[in-house]
Amino acid sequence: MSSPALTRATLALTEKDLEFMALLANELPGDLRSYKVAREGPLDNARMAQHSFGGRTATSYAQAGRINGYLREFGPVLTANPEDGMDIVAASVAHLFHTPDSVSGWMRDVFLKDFEEHVGQSMGRGNQLISVKRLQPAGFFDEAVGLKVLQGGSKGLASSTVIDFRVGRILGVVYVGSVGDHDRLDLATQLGLAMEKRIVRVALGAA
């Protein structure tokens, strides 16, 4: 269950705090610490809509209670074609919402619903969403949901393990992308728990 004191602390957070909730390289677990920043920066509703399933817009995201986000994504230095089982991306994204309830609604009605309703459809760039499997992340302070997403295209299969978790009115998202059909729940959970601690530190510092 969420702590009322922690939830109240997140009410003091602003969009400027989001950058400090995304994980740094030295906080990544195991071999991921050698990965380099591949992408990072603000993730507003307009940019989210550009990479969403059909029908989602910046306006609809705002109506769902989302204010803004910040992404930091890491990847290995590739010298050749990645082999099956290689993790090619690991990331954390902090999203700021108006209320904790809007975070829960997003997890249920946007994250889970969008993926599950689009199995068999195009994900863009010649890739198709092949299957989605719900996962049960453990150890989080509050609500957490997860998915293993399998997609395929001309370059073969790729899988993503994604966890969404709530800290007050902050939605934390972590994901690991792998070549082939692989479940990375344990690794994604390590990322998520590290990010959860970072979010709590930022929230308590801002309160």
JSON list of N, CA, C and O in Angstrom, two decimals, residues 2-3 6-7 9-11 13 21 95-96 99-100 103 107 140-143 164-172 192 195-201 203:
[
{"chain": "A", "resi": 2, "resn": "SER", "atom": "N", "xyz": [0.39, 2.27, -0.65]},
{"chain": "A", "resi": 2, "resn": "SER", "atom": "CA", "xyz": [1.13, 3.52, -0.72]},
{"chain": "A", "resi": 2, "resn": "SER", "atom": "C", "xyz": [1.08, 4.24, 0.62]},
{"chain": "A", "resi": 2, "resn": "SER", "atom": "O", "xyz": [0.08, 4.23, 1.32]},
{"chain": "A", "resi": 3, "resn": "SER", "atom": "N", "xyz": [2.20, 4.89, 0.98]},
{"chain": "A", "resi": 3, "resn": "SER", "atom": "CA", "xyz": [2.27, 5.68, 2.20]},
{"chain": "A", "resi": 3, "resn": "SER", "atom": "C", "xyz": [1.62, 7.04, 1.95]},
{"chain": "A", "resi": 3, "resn": "SER", "atom": "O", "xyz": [1.99, 7.73, 1.01]},
{"chain": "A", "resi": 6, "resn": "LEU", "atom": "N", "xyz": [4.28, 9.73, 1.73]},
{"chain": "A", "resi": 6, "resn": "LEU", "atom": "CA", "xyz": [5.03, 9.72, 0.47]},
{"chain": "A", "resi": 6, "resn": "LEU", "atom": "C", "xyz": [4.18, 10.27, -0.66]},
{"chain": "A", "resi": 6, "resn": "LEU", "atom": "O", "xyz": [4.66, 11.03, -1.51]},
{"chain": "A", "resi": 7, "resn": "THR", "atom": "N", "xyz": [2.91, 9.88, -0.67]},
{"chain": "A", "resi": 7, "resn": "THR", "atom": "CA", "xyz": [2.00, 10.40, -1.70]},
{"chain": "A", "resi": 7, "resn": "THR", "atom": "C", "xyz": [1.92, 11.91, -1.61]},
{"chain": "A", "resi": 7, "resn": "THR", "atom": "O", "xyz": [1.97, 12.62, -2.64]},
{"chain": "A", "resi": 9, "resn": "ALA", "atom": "N", "xyz": [4.19, 13.86, -0.46]},
{"chain": "A", "resi": 9, "resn": "ALA", "atom": "CA", "xyz": [5.49, 14.40, -0.88]},
{"chain": "A", "resi": 9, "resn": "ALA", "atom": "C", "xyz": [5.55, 14.55, -2.39]},
{"chain": "A", "resi": 9, "resn": "ALA", "atom": "O", "xyz": [6.16, 15.50, -2.91]},
{"chain": "A", "resi": 10, "resn": "THR", "atom": "N", "xyz": [4.93, 13.63, -3.13]},
{"chain": "A", "resi": 10, "resn": "THR", "atom": "CA", "xyz": [4.98, 13.73, -4.59]},
{"chain": "A", "resi": 10, "resn": "THR", "atom": "C", "xyz": [4.14, 14.88, -5.12]},
{"chain": "A", "resi": 10, "resn": "THR", "atom": "O", "xyz": [4.30, 15.28, -6.28]},
{"chain": "A", "resi": 11, "resn": "LEU", "atom": "N", "xyz": [3.26, 15.44, -4.29]},
{"chain": "A", "resi": 11, "resn": "LEU", "atom": "CA", "xyz": [2.46, 16.59, -4.73]},
{"chain": "A", "resi": 11, "resn": "LEU", "atom": "C", "xyz": [3.33, 17.84, -4.93]},
{"chain": "A", "resi": 11, "resn": "LEU", "atom": "O", "xyz": [2.94, 18.76, -5.64]},
{"chain": "A", "resi": 13, "resn": "LEU", "atom": "N", "xyz": [6.28, 17.76, -6.32]},
{"chain": "A", "resi": 13, "resn": "LEU", "atom": "CA", "xyz": [7.17, 17.56, -7.46]},
{"chain": "A", "resi": 13, "resn": "LEU", "atom": "C", "xyz": [6.70, 18.36, -8.67]},
{"chain": "A", "resi": 13, "resn": "LEU", "atom": "O", "xyz": [5.51, 18.60, -8.86]},
{"chain": "A", "resi": 21, "resn": "MET", "atom": "N", "xyz": [14.86, 11.54, -11.68]},
{"chain": "A", "resi": 21, "resn": "MET", "atom": "CA", "xyz": [14.26, 10.26, -11.29]},
{"chain": "A", "resi": 21, "resn": "MET", "atom": "C", "xyz": [14.68, 9.13, -12.22]},
{"chain": "A", "resi": 21, "resn": "MET", "atom": "O", "xyz": [14.55, 7.96, -11.86]},
{"chain": "A", "resi": 95, "resn": "HIS", "atom": "N", "xyz": [7.27, 9.64, -15.32]},
{"chain": "A", "resi": 95, "resn": "HIS", "atom": "CA", "xyz": [6.12, 10.39, -15.81]},
{"chain": "A", "resi": 95, "resn": "HIS", "atom": "C", "xyz": [5.43, 11.08, -14.64]},
{"chain": "A", "resi": 95, "resn": "HIS", "atom": "O", "xyz": [5.20, 10.47, -13.59]},
{"chain": "A", "resi": 96, "resn": "LEU", "atom": "N", "xyz": [5.09, 12.35, -14.82]},
{"chain": "A", "resi": 96, "resn": "LEU", "atom": "CA", "xyz": [4.37, 13.11, -13.80]},
{"chain": "A", "resi": 96, "resn": "LEU", "atom": "C", "xyz": [2.89, 13.21, -14.18]},
{"chain": "A", "resi": 96, "resn": "LEU", "atom": "O", "xyz": [2.55, 13.59, -15.30]},
{"chain": "A", "resi": 99, "resn": "THR", "atom": "N", "xyz": [-2.68, 13.23, -10.41]},
{"chain": "A", "resi": 99, "resn": "THR", "atom": "CA", "xyz": [-3.07, 12.54, -9.18]},
{"chain": "A", "resi": 99, "resn": "THR", "atom": "C", "xyz": [-2.59, 11.10, -9.20]},
{"chain": "A", "resi": 99, "resn": "THR", "atom": "O", "xyz": [-2.34, 10.53, -10.27]},
{"chain": "A", "resi": 100, "resn": "PRO", "atom": "N", "xyz": [-2.47, 10.46, -8.03]},
{"chain": "A", "resi": 100, "resn": "PRO", "atom": "CA", "xyz": [-2.14, 9.03, -8.00]},
{"chain": "A", "resi": 100, "resn": "PRO", "atom": "C", "xyz": [-3.18, 8.17, -8.72]},
{"chain": "A", "resi": 100, "resn": "PRO", "atom": "O", "xyz": [-2.83, 7.17, -9.35]},
{"chain": "A", "resi": 103, "resn": "VAL", "atom": "N", "xyz": [-2.45, 7.88, -12.32]},
{"chain": "A", "resi": 103, "resn": "VAL", "atom": "CA", "xyz": [-1.37, 6.92, -12.59]},
{"chain": "A", "resi": 103, "resn": "VAL", "atom": "C", "xyz": [-1.94, 5.51, -12.70]},
{"chain": "A", "resi": 103, "resn": "VAL", "atom": "O", "xyz": [-1.64, 4.78, -13.64]},
{"chain": "A", "resi": 107, "resn": "MET", "atom": "N", "xyz": [-1.94, 2.96, -16.04]},
{"chain": "A", "resi": 107, "resn": "MET", "atom": "CA", "xyz": [-1.39, 1.61, -16.04]},
{"chain": "A", "resi": 107, "resn": "MET", "atom": "C", "xyz": [-2.40, 0.60, -16.57]},
{"chain": "A", "resi": 107, "resn": "MET", "atom": "O", "xyz": [-2.06, -0.29, -17.36]},
{"chain": "A", "resi": 140, "resn": "PHE", "atom": "N", "xyz": [7.72, -4.23, -5.12]},
{"chain": "A", "resi": 140, "resn": "PHE", "atom": "CA", "xyz": [7.50, -2.80, -5.23]},
{"chain": "A", "resi": 140, "resn": "PHE", "atom": "C", "xyz": [6.65, -2.29, -4.07]},
{"chain": "A", "resi": 140, "resn": "PHE", "atom": "O", "xyz": [5.82, -3.00, -3.52]},
{"chain": "A", "resi": 141, "resn": "PHE", "atom": "N", "xyz": [6.86, -1.03, -3.72]},
{"chain": "A", "resi": 141, "resn": "PHE", "atom": "CA", "xyz": [6.21, -0.41, -2.57]},
{"chain": "A", "resi": 141, "resn": "PHE", "atom": "C", "xyz": [4.71, -0.28, -2.77]},
{"chain": "A", "resi": 141, "resn": "PHE", "atom": "O", "xyz": [3.92, -0.41, -1.84]},
{"chain": "A", "resi": 142, "resn": "ASP", "atom": "N", "xyz": [4.30, -0.03, -4.01]},
{"chain": "A", "resi": 142, "resn": "ASP", "atom": "CA", "xyz": [2.88, 0.18, -4.31]},
{"chain": "A", "resi": 142, "resn": "ASP", "atom": "C", "xyz": [2.53, -0.64, -5.55]},
{"chain": "A", "resi": 142, "resn": "ASP", "atom": "O", "xyz": [3.17, -1.64, -5.85]},
{"chain": "A", "resi": 143, "resn": "GLU", "atom": "N", "xyz": [1.56, -0.17, -6.28]},
{"chain": "A", "resi": 143, "resn": "GLU", "atom": "CA", "xyz": [1.05, -0.86, -7.46]},
{"chain": "A", "resi": 143, "resn": "GLU", "atom": "C", "xyz": [2.13, -1.04, -8.52]},
{"chain": "A", "resi": 143, "resn": "GLU", "atom": "O", "xyz": [2.91, -0.13, -8.79]},
{"chain": "A", "resi": 164, "resn": "ASP", "atom": "N", "xyz": [5.59, -1.10, -15.21]},
{"chain": "A", "resi": 164, "resn": "ASP", "atom": "CA", "xyz": [5.05, 0.19, -14.78]},
{"chain": "A", "resi": 164, "resn": "ASP", "atom": "C", "xyz": [4.78, 0.11, -13.28]},
{"chain": "A", "resi": 164, "resn": "ASP", "atom": "O", "xyz": [4.18, -0.87, -12.81]},
{"chain": "A", "resi": 165, "resn": "PHE", "atom": "N", "xyz": [5.19, 1.12, -12.52]},
{"chain": "A", "resi": 165, "resn": "PHE", "atom": "CA", "xyz": [4.92, 1.12, -11.09]},
{"chain": "A", "resi": 165, "resn": "PHE", "atom": "C", "xyz": [4.60, 2.54, -10.62]},
{"chain": "A", "resi": 165, "resn": "PHE", "atom": "O", "xyz": [5.00, 3.53, -11.23]},
{"chain": "A", "resi": 166, "resn": "ARG", "atom": "N", "xyz": [3.88, 2.62, -9.53]},
{"chain": "A", "resi": 166, "resn": "ARG", "atom": "CA", "xyz": [3.39, 3.91, -9.03]},
{"chain": "A", "resi": 166, "resn": "ARG", "atom": "C", "xyz": [4.10, 4.31, -7.75]},
{"chain": "A", "resi": 166, "resn": "ARG", "atom": "O", "xyz": [4.29, 3.50, -6.84]},
{"chain": "A", "resi": 167, "resn": "VAL", "atom": "N", "xyz": [4.47, 5.60, -7.69]},
{"chain": "A", "resi": 167, "resn": "VAL", "atom": "CA", "xyz": [4.93, 6.22, -6.44]},
{"chain": "A", "resi": 167, "resn": "VAL", "atom": "C", "xyz": [4.17, 7.54, -6.33]},
{"chain": "A", "resi": 167, "resn": "VAL", "atom": "O", "xyz": [4.54, 8.54, -6.95]},
{"chain": "A", "resi": 168, "resn": "GLY", "atom": "N", "xyz": [3.07, 7.54, -5.60]},
{"chain": "A", "resi": 168, "resn": "GLY", "atom": "CA", "xyz": [2.24, 8.74, -5.53]},
{"chain": "A", "resi": 168, "resn": "GLY", "atom": "C", "xyz": [1.72, 9.12, -6.90]},
{"chain": "A", "resi": 168, "resn": "GLY", "atom": "O", "xyz": [1.11, 8.31, -7.60]},
{"chain": "A", "resi": 169, "resn": "ARG", "atom": "N", "xyz": [2.01, 10.36, -7.32]},
{"chain": "A", "resi": 169, "resn": "ARG", "atom": "CA", "xyz": [1.55, 10.76, -8.65]},
{"chain": "A", "resi": 169, "resn": "ARG", "atom": "C", "xyz": [2.65, 10.65, -9.71]},
{"chain": "A", "resi": 169, "resn": "ARG", "atom": "O", "xyz": [2.56, 11.24, -10.78]},
{"chain": "A", "resi": 170, "resn": "ILE", "atom": "N", "xyz": [3.68, 9.85, -9.40]},
{"chain": "A", "resi": 170, "resn": "ILE", "atom": "CA", "xyz": [4.73, 9.54, -10.36]},
{"chain": "A", "resi": 170, "resn": "ILE", "atom": "C", "xyz": [4.53, 8.12, -10.88]},
{"chain": "A", "resi": 170, "resn": "ILE", "atom": "O", "xyz": [4.33, 7.18, -10.11]},
{"chain": "A", "resi": 171, "resn": "LEU", "atom": "N", "xyz": [4.59, 7.98, -12.20]},
{"chain": "A", "resi": 171, "resn": "LEU", "atom": "CA", "xyz": [4.63, 6.66, -12.83]},
{"chain": "A", "resi": 171, "resn": "LEU", "atom": "C", "xyz": [6.06, 6.39, -13.23]},
{"chain": "A", "resi": 171, "resn": "LEU", "atom": "O", "xyz": [6.66, 7.13, -14.02]},
{"chain": "A", "resi": 172, "resn": "GLY", "atom": "N", "xyz": [6.63, 5.34, -12.68]},
{"chain": "A", "resi": 172, "resn": "GLY", "atom": "CA", "xyz": [7.96, 4.89, -13.10]},
{"chain": "A", "resi": 172, "resn": "GLY", "atom": "C", "xyz": [7.81, 3.77, -14.12]},
{"chain": "A", "resi": 172, "resn": "GLY", "atom": "O", "xyz": [6.98, 2.87, -13.93]},
{"chain": "A", "resi": 192, "resn": "GLY", "atom": "N", "xyz": [13.64, -1.51, -11.92]},
{"chain": "A", "resi": 192, "resn": "GLY", "atom": "CA", "xyz": [12.50, -0.83, -11.33]},
{"chain": "A", "resi": 192, "resn": "GLY", "atom": "C", "xyz": [12.69, -0.50, -9.87]},
{"chain": "A", "resi": 192, "resn": "GLY", "atom": "O", "xyz": [12.35, 0.61, -9.42]},
{"chain": "A", "resi": 195, "resn": "MET", "atom": "N", "xyz": [15.03, 2.36, -9.52]},
{"chain": "A", "resi": 195, "resn": "MET", "atom": "CA", "xyz": [14.38, 3.61, -9.89]},
{"chain": "A", "resi": 195, "resn": "MET", "atom": "C", "xyz": [13.40, 4.05, -8.82]},
{"chain": "A", "resi": 195, "resn": "MET", "atom": "O", "xyz": [13.28, 5.24, -8.52]},
{"chain": "A", "resi": 196, "resn": "GLU", "atom": "N", "xyz": [12.70, 3.10, -8.21]},
{"chain": "A", "resi": 196, "resn": "GLU", "atom": "CA", "xyz": [11.76, 3.42, -7.15]},
{"chain": "A", "resi": 196, "resn": "GLU", "atom": "C", "xyz": [12.48, 4.14, -6.01]},
{"chain": "A", "resi": 196, "resn": "GLU", "atom": "O", "xyz": [11.99, 5.15, -5.48]},
{"chain": "A", "resi": 197, "resn": "LYS", "atom": "N", "xyz": [13.64, 3.65, -5.62]},
{"chain": "A", "resi": 197, "resn": "LYS", "atom": "CA", "xyz": [14.42, 4.30, -4.55]},
{"chain": "A", "resi": 197, "resn": "LYS", "atom": "C", "xyz": [14.81, 5.71, -4.95]},
{"chain": "A", "resi": 197, "resn": "LYS", "atom": "O", "xyz": [14.77, 6.64, -4.14]},
{"chain": "A", "resi": 198, "resn": "ARG", "atom": "N", "xyz": [15.20, 5.89, -6.21]},
{"chain": "A", "resi": 198, "resn": "ARG", "atom": "CA", "xyz": [15.59, 7.22, -6.68]},
{"chain": "A", "resi": 198, "resn": "ARG", "atom": "C", "xyz": [14.40, 8.18, -6.65]},
{"chain": "A", "resi": 198, "resn": "ARG", "atom": "O", "xyz": [14.54, 9.34, -6.23]},
{"chain": "A", "resi": 199, "resn": "ILE", "atom": "N", "xyz": [13.24, 7.70, -7.08]},
{"chain": "A", "resi": 199, "resn": "ILE", "atom": "CA", "xyz": [12.04, 8.55, -7.07]},
{"chain": "A", "resi": 199, "resn": "ILE", "atom": "C", "xyz": [11.69, 8.97, -5.64]},
{"chain": "A", "resi": 199, "resn": "ILE", "atom": "O", "xyz": [11.36, 10.13, -5.40]},
{"chain": "A", "resi": 200, "resn": "VAL", "atom": "N", "xyz": [11.78, 8.04, -4.70]},
{"chain": "A", "resi": 200, "resn": "VAL", "atom": "CA", "xyz": [11.47, 8.36, -3.30]},
{"chain": "A", "resi": 200, "resn": "VAL", "atom": "C", "xyz": [12.43, 9.41, -2.77]},
{"chain": "A", "resi": 200, "resn": "VAL", "atom": "O", "xyz": [12.03, 10.36, -2.10]},
{"chain": "A", "resi": 201, "resn": "ARG", "atom": "N", "xyz": [13.72, 9.27, -3.09]},
{"chain": "A", "resi": 201, "resn": "ARG", "atom": "CA", "xyz": [14.70, 10.26, -2.61]},
{"chain": "A", "resi": 201, "resn": "ARG", "atom": "C", "xyz": [14.38, 11.65, -3.18]},
{"chain": "A", "resi": 201, "resn": "ARG", "atom": "O", "xyz": [14.45, 12.65, -2.46]},
{"chain": "A", "resi": 203, "resn": "ALA", "atom": "N", "xyz": [11.45, 12.74, -4.25]},
{"chain": "A", "resi": 203, "resn": "ALA", "atom": "CA", "xyz": [10.19, 13.22, -3.68]},
{"chain": "A", "resi": 203, "resn": "ALA", "atom": "C", "xyz": [10.37, 13.75, -2.27]},
{"chain": "A", "resi": 203, "resn": "ALA", "atom": "O", "xyz": [9.85, 14.82, -1.92]}
]
